């Protein structure tokens, strides 16, 4: 009753922002992402009848709030297995926390994969995606590698609100270069930020109404491997999500100066004919997606911006799996 699993973080190109059900953590919009390689979370779980309580260590530290979320997710799998055995969870990331690379996505994907193996449940990938989604919406996508679509679904129990693969990483090996602007924890996390936006932004209905159109364009771009088309729709979705967040009350502003400078630099590169585009999540880091032979140009451009603290380079990777 012991297993170790590994999962990679992902970056949304068509963004998820807003929930239609907070209890089941059902998103109000679908999303499309790329799963990264190099960076990963490794999670070890051990169910043991001798244990008198559950314990969770994240990067060798105890974090009560995070442990509650982790155990709530383990409980869903314990219920399916019909067991109450206590568990020891140890999870660590090989990438810097605070680098703006959703560690909750790789974390919950690795967690459900490890627990599934330890309890010998042999659940389908779709079911694991559903369970990972209960931990964190973006985690549903890290069950799969390459290009991934998170479907909105129609069922009220969320059973069809799961992710699925669109295209393998090896079929279109894009590169991702992350310009880390700040290592500080963000003031307003995604969960809280998207709820505030749903409750207060006058733009929220338009965001939800346009989501299917954006997803259709991005899906076609991925299937056609059309970089320009994917670049246009990804930058549009990113800017629209941030405009939406800014229109909440009080407004959410995730960018710092170097983030804005990064947007301008990437746009200059695009205008000069380079195959690059930017995306930004709920934090200040600028993520640049490009063809692999553009990585040195992108790194030079980011290095040139005062205020970029770190640069991480990665490609596209595989879905969650057991060691
Ligand atoms: C901006 O998946 O972290 O990264 O479901 O509340 O855990 P919860 O939110 P989370 O939100 C991700 C928001 C985003 C966009 C995205 O990944 O699609």
mmCIF file with all atom_site columns, N, CA and C and ligand atoms in Angstrom, residues 10-19 25-27 30-33 69 100 102 104-105 108 132-141 186 189-192 194 241-242 254 280-283 287, ligand 1:
data_model
loop_
_atom_site.group_PDB
_atom_site.id
_atom_site.type_symbol
_atom_site.label_atom_id
_atom_site.label_alt_id
_atom_site.label_comp_id
_atom_site.label_asym_id
_atom_site.label_entity_id
_atom_site.label_seq_id
_atom_site.pdbx_PDB_ins_code
_atom_site.Cartn_x
_atom_site.Cartn_y
_atom_site.Cartn_z
_atom_site.occupancy
_atom_site.B_iso_or_equiv
_atom_site.pdbx_formal_charge
_atom_site.auth_seq_id
_atom_site.auth_comp_id
_atom_site.auth_asym_id
_atom_site.auth_atom_id
_atom_site.pdbx_PDB_model_num
ATOM   1   N N   . UNK A 1 10  ? 1.694   22.328 -15.677 1.00 0.00 ? 10  UNK A N   1
ATOM   2   C CA  . UNK A 1 10  ? 1.245   22.712 -17.026 1.00 0.00 ? 10  UNK A CA  1
ATOM   3   C C   . UNK A 1 10  ? 0.966   24.205 -17.052 1.00 0.00 ? 10  UNK A C   1
ATOM   4   N N   . UNK A 1 11  ? 0.939   24.743 -18.252 1.00 0.00 ? 11  UNK A N   1
ATOM   5   C CA  . UNK A 1 11  ? 0.630   26.168 -18.439 1.00 0.00 ? 11  UNK A CA  1
ATOM   6   C C   . UNK A 1 11  ? -0.566  26.269 -19.368 1.00 0.00 ? 11  UNK A C   1
ATOM   7   N N   . UNK A 1 12  ? -1.590  27.008 -18.944 1.00 0.00 ? 12  UNK A N   1
ATOM   8   C CA  . UNK A 1 12  ? -2.774  27.146 -19.801 1.00 0.00 ? 12  UNK A CA  1
ATOM   9   C C   . UNK A 1 12  ? -2.512  28.163 -20.904 1.00 0.00 ? 12  UNK A C   1
ATOM   10  N N   . UNK A 1 13  ? -2.915  27.813 -22.121 1.00 0.00 ? 13  UNK A N   1
ATOM   11  C CA  . UNK A 1 13  ? -2.843  28.754 -23.246 1.00 0.00 ? 13  UNK A CA  1
ATOM   12  C C   . UNK A 1 13  ? -4.203  29.420 -23.416 1.00 0.00 ? 13  UNK A C   1
ATOM   13  N N   . UNK A 1 14  ? -5.279  28.622 -23.289 1.00 0.00 ? 14  UNK A N   1
ATOM   14  C CA  . UNK A 1 14  ? -6.627  29.204 -23.155 1.00 0.00 ? 14  UNK A CA  1
ATOM   15  C C   . UNK A 1 14  ? -6.976  29.003 -21.682 1.00 0.00 ? 14  UNK A C   1
ATOM   16  N N   . UNK A 1 15  ? -7.175  30.103 -20.984 1.00 0.00 ? 15  UNK A N   1
ATOM   17  C CA  . UNK A 1 15  ? -7.176  30.086 -19.516 1.00 0.00 ? 15  UNK A CA  1
ATOM   18  C C   . UNK A 1 15  ? -8.493  29.673 -18.877 1.00 0.00 ? 15  UNK A C   1
ATOM   19  N N   . UNK A 1 16  ? -8.340  29.035 -17.733 1.00 0.00 ? 16  UNK A N   1
ATOM   20  C CA  . UNK A 1 16  ? -9.448  28.749 -16.805 1.00 0.00 ? 16  UNK A CA  1
ATOM   21  C C   . UNK A 1 16  ? -9.455  29.862 -15.767 1.00 0.00 ? 16  UNK A C   1
ATOM   22  N N   . UNK A 1 17  ? -10.580 30.533 -15.623 1.00 0.00 ? 17  UNK A N   1
ATOM   23  C CA  . UNK A 1 17  ? -10.709 31.553 -14.572 1.00 0.00 ? 17  UNK A CA  1
ATOM   24  C C   . UNK A 1 17  ? -12.193 31.655 -14.240 1.00 0.00 ? 17  UNK A C   1
ATOM   25  N N   . UNK A 1 18  ? -12.614 31.134 -13.120 1.00 0.00 ? 18  UNK A N   1
ATOM   26  C CA  . UNK A 1 18  ? -14.019 31.171 -12.709 1.00 0.00 ? 18  UNK A CA  1
ATOM   27  C C   . UNK A 1 18  ? -14.584 29.767 -12.570 1.00 0.00 ? 18  UNK A C   1
ATOM   28  N N   . UNK A 1 19  ? -15.424 29.597 -11.546 1.00 0.00 ? 19  UNK A N   1
ATOM   29  C CA  . UNK A 1 19  ? -16.014 28.273 -11.284 1.00 0.00 ? 19  UNK A CA  1
ATOM   30  C C   . UNK A 1 19  ? -17.535 28.336 -11.414 1.00 0.00 ? 19  UNK A C   1
ATOM   31  N N   . UNK A 1 25  ? -15.600 21.895 -7.329  1.00 0.00 ? 25  UNK A N   1
ATOM   32  C CA  . UNK A 1 25  ? -14.550 22.585 -8.091  1.00 0.00 ? 25  UNK A CA  1
ATOM   33  C C   . UNK A 1 25  ? -14.729 22.406 -9.600  1.00 0.00 ? 25  UNK A C   1
ATOM   34  N N   . UNK A 1 26  ? -15.896 22.806 -10.084 1.00 0.00 ? 26  UNK A N   1
ATOM   35  C CA  . UNK A 1 26  ? -16.195 22.714 -11.519 1.00 0.00 ? 26  UNK A CA  1
ATOM   36  C C   . UNK A 1 26  ? -15.920 24.070 -12.176 1.00 0.00 ? 26  UNK A C   1
ATOM   37  N N   . UNK A 1 27  ? -15.050 24.105 -13.183 1.00 0.00 ? 27  UNK A N   1
ATOM   38  C CA  . UNK A 1 27  ? -14.773 25.380 -13.857 1.00 0.00 ? 27  UNK A CA  1
ATOM   39  C C   . UNK A 1 27  ? -15.982 25.881 -14.652 1.00 0.00 ? 27  UNK A C   1
ATOM   40  N N   . UNK A 1 30  ? -13.935 25.850 -20.227 1.00 0.00 ? 30  UNK A N   1
ATOM   41  C CA  . UNK A 1 30  ? -12.910 24.850 -20.524 1.00 0.00 ? 30  UNK A CA  1
ATOM   42  C C   . UNK A 1 30  ? -11.555 25.545 -20.663 1.00 0.00 ? 30  UNK A C   1
ATOM   43  N N   . UNK A 1 31  ? -10.504 24.780 -20.850 1.00 0.00 ? 31  UNK A N   1
ATOM   44  C CA  . UNK A 1 31  ? -9.171  25.374 -20.994 1.00 0.00 ? 31  UNK A CA  1
ATOM   45  C C   . UNK A 1 31  ? -8.274  24.448 -21.822 1.00 0.00 ? 31  UNK A C   1
ATOM   46  N N   . UNK A 1 32  ? -7.217  25.023 -22.380 1.00 0.00 ? 32  UNK A N   1
ATOM   47  C CA  . UNK A 1 32  ? -6.243  24.219 -23.152 1.00 0.00 ? 32  UNK A CA  1
ATOM   48  C C   . UNK A 1 32  ? -4.847  24.561 -22.629 1.00 0.00 ? 32  UNK A C   1
ATOM   49  N N   . UNK A 1 33  ? -4.052  23.529 -22.395 1.00 0.00 ? 33  UNK A N   1
ATOM   50  C CA  . UNK A 1 33  ? -2.741  23.741 -21.763 1.00 0.00 ? 33  UNK A CA  1
ATOM   51  C C   . UNK A 1 33  ? -1.652  22.923 -22.432 1.00 0.00 ? 33  UNK A C   1
ATOM   52  N N   . UNK A 1 69  ? -6.082  20.302 2.215   1.00 0.00 ? 69  UNK A N   1
ATOM   53  C CA  . UNK A 1 69  ? -6.493  20.108 0.806   1.00 0.00 ? 69  UNK A CA  1
ATOM   54  C C   . UNK A 1 69  ? -6.034  18.744 0.303   1.00 0.00 ? 69  UNK A C   1
ATOM   55  N N   . UNK A 1 100 ? 6.079   30.671 -9.888  1.00 0.00 ? 100 UNK A N   1
ATOM   56  C CA  . UNK A 1 100 ? 4.880   30.914 -10.687 1.00 0.00 ? 100 UNK A CA  1
ATOM   57  C C   . UNK A 1 100 ? 4.542   29.748 -11.591 1.00 0.00 ? 100 UNK A C   1
ATOM   58  N N   . UNK A 1 102 ? 2.572   26.594 -11.471 1.00 0.00 ? 102 UNK A N   1
ATOM   59  C CA  . UNK A 1 102 ? 1.545   25.989 -10.636 1.00 0.00 ? 102 UNK A CA  1
ATOM   60  C C   . UNK A 1 102 ? 1.963   24.631 -10.060 1.00 0.00 ? 102 UNK A C   1
ATOM   61  N N   . UNK A 1 104 ? 0.528   23.337 -7.616  1.00 0.00 ? 104 UNK A N   1
ATOM   62  C CA  . UNK A 1 104 ? -0.682  22.598 -7.216  1.00 0.00 ? 104 UNK A CA  1
ATOM   63  C C   . UNK A 1 104 ? -1.131  21.695 -8.364  1.00 0.00 ? 104 UNK A C   1
ATOM   64  N N   . UNK A 1 105 ? -0.858  22.084 -9.604  1.00 0.00 ? 105 UNK A N   1
ATOM   65  C CA  . UNK A 1 105 ? -1.261  21.256 -10.749 1.00 0.00 ? 105 UNK A CA  1
ATOM   66  C C   . UNK A 1 105 ? -0.484  19.944 -10.757 1.00 0.00 ? 105 UNK A C   1
ATOM   67  N N   . UNK A 1 108 ? -1.292  17.796 -7.257  1.00 0.00 ? 108 UNK A N   1
ATOM   68  C CA  . UNK A 1 108 ? -2.512  16.968 -7.148  1.00 0.00 ? 108 UNK A CA  1
ATOM   69  C C   . UNK A 1 108 ? -2.545  15.861 -8.206  1.00 0.00 ? 108 UNK A C   1
ATOM   70  N N   . UNK A 1 132 ? -8.221  14.732 -9.568  1.00 0.00 ? 132 UNK A N   1
ATOM   71  C CA  . UNK A 1 132 ? -7.193  15.783 -9.459  1.00 0.00 ? 132 UNK A CA  1
ATOM   72  C C   . UNK A 1 132 ? -7.864  17.160 -9.519  1.00 0.00 ? 132 UNK A C   1
ATOM   73  N N   . UNK A 1 133 ? -8.892  17.272 -10.359 1.00 0.00 ? 133 UNK A N   1
ATOM   74  C CA  . UNK A 1 133 ? -9.635  18.543 -10.482 1.00 0.00 ? 133 UNK A CA  1
ATOM   75  C C   . UNK A 1 133 ? -10.244 18.959 -9.148  1.00 0.00 ? 133 UNK A C   1
ATOM   76  N N   . UNK A 1 134 ? -10.686 17.972 -8.360  1.00 0.00 ? 134 UNK A N   1
ATOM   77  C CA  . UNK A 1 134 ? -11.268 18.312 -7.057  1.00 0.00 ? 134 UNK A CA  1
ATOM   78  C C   . UNK A 1 134 ? -10.209 18.980 -6.172  1.00 0.00 ? 134 UNK A C   1
ATOM   79  N N   . UNK A 1 135 ? -8.939  18.603 -6.348  1.00 0.00 ? 135 UNK A N   1
ATOM   80  C CA  . UNK A 1 135 ? -7.852  19.227 -5.583  1.00 0.00 ? 135 UNK A CA  1
ATOM   81  C C   . UNK A 1 135 ? -7.539  20.624 -6.106  1.00 0.00 ? 135 UNK A C   1
ATOM   82  N N   . UNK A 1 136 ? -7.385  20.741 -7.417  1.00 0.00 ? 136 UNK A N   1
ATOM   83  C CA  . UNK A 1 136 ? -7.120  22.022 -8.069  1.00 0.00 ? 136 UNK A CA  1
ATOM   84  C C   . UNK A 1 136 ? -7.502  21.879 -9.542  1.00 0.00 ? 136 UNK A C   1
ATOM   85  N N   . UNK A 1 137 ? -8.268  22.853 -10.049 1.00 0.00 ? 137 UNK A N   1
ATOM   86  C CA  . UNK A 1 137 ? -8.794  22.733 -11.421 1.00 0.00 ? 137 UNK A CA  1
ATOM   87  C C   . UNK A 1 137 ? -7.715  22.444 -12.451 1.00 0.00 ? 137 UNK A C   1
ATOM   88  N N   . UNK A 1 138 ? -6.599  23.165 -12.358 1.00 0.00 ? 138 UNK A N   1
ATOM   89  C CA  . UNK A 1 138 ? -5.545  23.008 -13.363 1.00 0.00 ? 138 UNK A CA  1
ATOM   90  C C   . UNK A 1 138 ? -4.853  21.640 -13.260 1.00 0.00 ? 138 UNK A C   1
ATOM   91  N N   . UNK A 1 139 ? -4.963  20.967 -12.113 1.00 0.00 ? 139 UNK A N   1
ATOM   92  C CA  . UNK A 1 139 ? -4.322  19.655 -11.918 1.00 0.00 ? 139 UNK A CA  1
ATOM   93  C C   . UNK A 1 139 ? -4.928  18.582 -12.815 1.00 0.00 ? 139 UNK A C   1
ATOM   94  N N   . UNK A 1 140 ? -6.201  18.756 -13.163 1.00 0.00 ? 140 UNK A N   1
ATOM   95  C CA  . UNK A 1 140 ? -6.870  17.781 -14.041 1.00 0.00 ? 140 UNK A CA  1
ATOM   96  C C   . UNK A 1 140 ? -6.090  17.619 -15.342 1.00 0.00 ? 140 UNK A C   1
ATOM   97  N N   . UNK A 1 141 ? -5.441  18.715 -15.794 1.00 0.00 ? 141 UNK A N   1
ATOM   98  C CA  . UNK A 1 141 ? -4.726  18.697 -17.078 1.00 0.00 ? 141 UNK A CA  1
ATOM   99  C C   . UNK A 1 141 ? -3.368  18.014 -16.970 1.00 0.00 ? 141 UNK A C   1
ATOM   100 N N   . UNK A 1 186 ? 2.049   35.361 -4.060  1.00 0.00 ? 186 UNK A N   1
ATOM   101 C CA  . UNK A 1 186 ? 1.123   36.390 -4.543  1.00 0.00 ? 186 UNK A CA  1
ATOM   102 C C   . UNK A 1 186 ? 0.129   36.768 -3.442  1.00 0.00 ? 186 UNK A C   1
ATOM   103 N N   . UNK A 1 189 ? -4.405  34.498 -4.312  1.00 0.00 ? 189 UNK A N   1
ATOM   104 C CA  . UNK A 1 189 ? -4.220  33.256 -5.078  1.00 0.00 ? 189 UNK A CA  1
ATOM   105 C C   . UNK A 1 189 ? -5.314  33.067 -6.116  1.00 0.00 ? 189 UNK A C   1
ATOM   106 N N   . UNK A 1 190 ? -5.132  32.078 -6.990  1.00 0.00 ? 190 UNK A N   1
ATOM   107 C CA  . UNK A 1 190 ? -6.089  31.852 -8.081  1.00 0.00 ? 190 UNK A CA  1
ATOM   108 C C   . UNK A 1 190 ? -7.494  31.557 -7.567  1.00 0.00 ? 190 UNK A C   1
ATOM   109 N N   . UNK A 1 191 ? -7.594  30.672 -6.573  1.00 0.00 ? 191 UNK A N   1
ATOM   110 C CA  . UNK A 1 191 ? -8.920  30.246 -6.093  1.00 0.00 ? 191 UNK A CA  1
ATOM   111 C C   . UNK A 1 191 ? -9.725  31.454 -5.622  1.00 0.00 ? 191 UNK A C   1
ATOM   112 N N   . UNK A 1 192 ? -9.080  32.268 -4.784  1.00 0.00 ? 192 UNK A N   1
ATOM   113 C CA  . UNK A 1 192 ? -9.750  33.448 -4.236  1.00 0.00 ? 192 UNK A CA  1
ATOM   114 C C   . UNK A 1 192 ? -9.986  34.491 -5.326  1.00 0.00 ? 192 UNK A C   1
ATOM   115 N N   . UNK A 1 194 ? -10.328 34.138 -8.591  1.00 0.00 ? 194 UNK A N   1
ATOM   116 C CA  . UNK A 1 194 ? -11.369 33.848 -9.588  1.00 0.00 ? 194 UNK A CA  1
ATOM   117 C C   . UNK A 1 194 ? -12.773 33.948 -8.988  1.00 0.00 ? 194 UNK A C   1
ATOM   118 N N   . UNK A 1 241 ? -8.000  37.374 -19.796 1.00 0.00 ? 241 UNK A N   1
ATOM   119 C CA  . UNK A 1 241 ? -8.124  36.917 -18.401 1.00 0.00 ? 241 UNK A CA  1
ATOM   120 C C   . UNK A 1 241 ? -7.622  37.994 -17.440 1.00 0.00 ? 241 UNK A C   1
ATOM   121 N N   . UNK A 1 242 ? -6.505  38.641 -17.802 1.00 0.00 ? 242 UNK A N   1
ATOM   122 C CA  . UNK A 1 242 ? -5.970  39.669 -16.898 1.00 0.00 ? 242 UNK A CA  1
ATOM   123 C C   . UNK A 1 242 ? -6.847  40.922 -16.897 1.00 0.00 ? 242 UNK A C   1
ATOM   124 N N   . UNK A 1 254 ? -1.852  41.390 -11.280 1.00 0.00 ? 254 UNK A N   1
ATOM   125 C CA  . UNK A 1 254 ? -0.801  40.390 -11.046 1.00 0.00 ? 254 UNK A CA  1
ATOM   126 C C   . UNK A 1 254 ? 0.545   40.792 -11.646 1.00 0.00 ? 254 UNK A C   1
ATOM   127 N N   . UNK A 1 280 ? 0.786   34.606 -19.269 1.00 0.00 ? 280 UNK A N   1
ATOM   128 C CA  . UNK A 1 280 ? 1.022   34.990 -17.867 1.00 0.00 ? 280 UNK A CA  1
ATOM   129 C C   . UNK A 1 280 ? -0.126  34.422 -17.038 1.00 0.00 ? 280 UNK A C   1
ATOM   130 N N   . UNK A 1 281 ? 0.196   33.825 -15.894 1.00 0.00 ? 281 UNK A N   1
ATOM   131 C CA  . UNK A 1 281 ? -0.870  33.305 -15.024 1.00 0.00 ? 281 UNK A CA  1
ATOM   132 C C   . UNK A 1 281 ? -1.102  34.240 -13.839 1.00 0.00 ? 281 UNK A C   1
ATOM   133 N N   . UNK A 1 282 ? -1.645  33.715 -12.748 1.00 0.00 ? 282 UNK A N   1
ATOM   134 C CA  . UNK A 1 282 ? -1.998  34.590 -11.630 1.00 0.00 ? 282 UNK A CA  1
ATOM   135 C C   . UNK A 1 282 ? -0.756  34.942 -10.817 1.00 0.00 ? 282 UNK A C   1
ATOM   136 N N   . UNK A 1 283 ? 0.153   35.654 -11.443 1.00 0.00 ? 283 UNK A N   1
ATOM   137 C CA  . UNK A 1 283 ? 1.403   36.060 -10.830 1.00 0.00 ? 283 UNK A CA  1
ATOM   138 C C   . UNK A 1 283 ? 2.177   36.879 -11.844 1.00 0.00 ? 283 UNK A C   1
ATOM   139 N N   . UNK A 1 287 ? 5.877   33.954 -19.249 1.00 0.00 ? 287 UNK A N   1
ATOM   140 C CA  . UNK A 1 287 ? 6.185   32.646 -19.824 1.00 0.00 ? 287 UNK A CA  1
ATOM   141 C C   . UNK A 1 287 ? 6.166   32.792 -21.338 1.00 0.00 ? 287 UNK A C   1
HETATM 142 C C1  . LIG B 2 .   ? -4.472  31.456 -13.998 1.00 0.00 ? 1   LIG B C1  1
HETATM 143 O O1  . LIG B 2 .   ? -6.249  25.571 -10.879 1.00 0.00 ? 1   LIG B O1  1
HETATM 144 O O2  . LIG B 2 .   ? -4.972  27.092 -9.334  1.00 0.00 ? 1   LIG B O2  1
HETATM 145 O O3  . LIG B 2 .   ? -3.396  29.339 -13.755 1.00 0.00 ? 1   LIG B O3  1
HETATM 146 O O4  . LIG B 2 .   ? -9.123  25.221 -9.156  1.00 0.00 ? 1   LIG B O4  1
HETATM 147 O O5  . LIG B 2 .   ? -9.070  27.044 -7.484  1.00 0.00 ? 1   LIG B O5  1
HETATM 148 O O6  . LIG B 2 .   ? -7.199  25.372 -7.544  1.00 0.00 ? 1   LIG B O6  1
HETATM 149 P P1  . LIG B 2 .   ? -8.260  26.134 -8.337  1.00 0.00 ? 1   LIG B P1  1
HETATM 150 O O7  . LIG B 2 .   ? -7.479  27.109 -9.328  1.00 0.00 ? 1   LIG B O7  1
HETATM 151 P P2  . LIG B 2 .   ? -6.175  26.861 -10.179 1.00 0.00 ? 1   LIG B P2  1
HETATM 152 O O8  . LIG B 2 .   ? -6.323  28.067 -11.238 1.00 0.00 ? 1   LIG B O8  1
HETATM 153 C C2  . LIG B 2 .   ? -5.489  28.208 -12.342 1.00 0.00 ? 1   LIG B C2  1
HETATM 154 C C3  . LIG B 2 .   ? -5.649  29.561 -12.926 1.00 0.00 ? 1   LIG B C3  1
HETATM 155 C C4  . LIG B 2 .   ? -4.655  29.928 -13.998 1.00 0.00 ? 1   LIG B C4  1
HETATM 156 C C5  . LIG B 2 .   ? -5.164  29.542 -15.388 1.00 0.00 ? 1   LIG B C5  1
HETATM 157 C C6  . LIG B 2 .   ? -5.123  28.084 -15.738 1.00 0.00 ? 1   LIG B C6  1
HETATM 158 O O9  . LIG B 2 .   ? -4.218  27.347 -15.276 1.00 0.00 ? 1   LIG B O9  1
HETATM 159 O O10 . LIG B 2 .   ? -5.976  27.673 -16.549 1.00 0.00 ? 1   LIG B O10 1
#
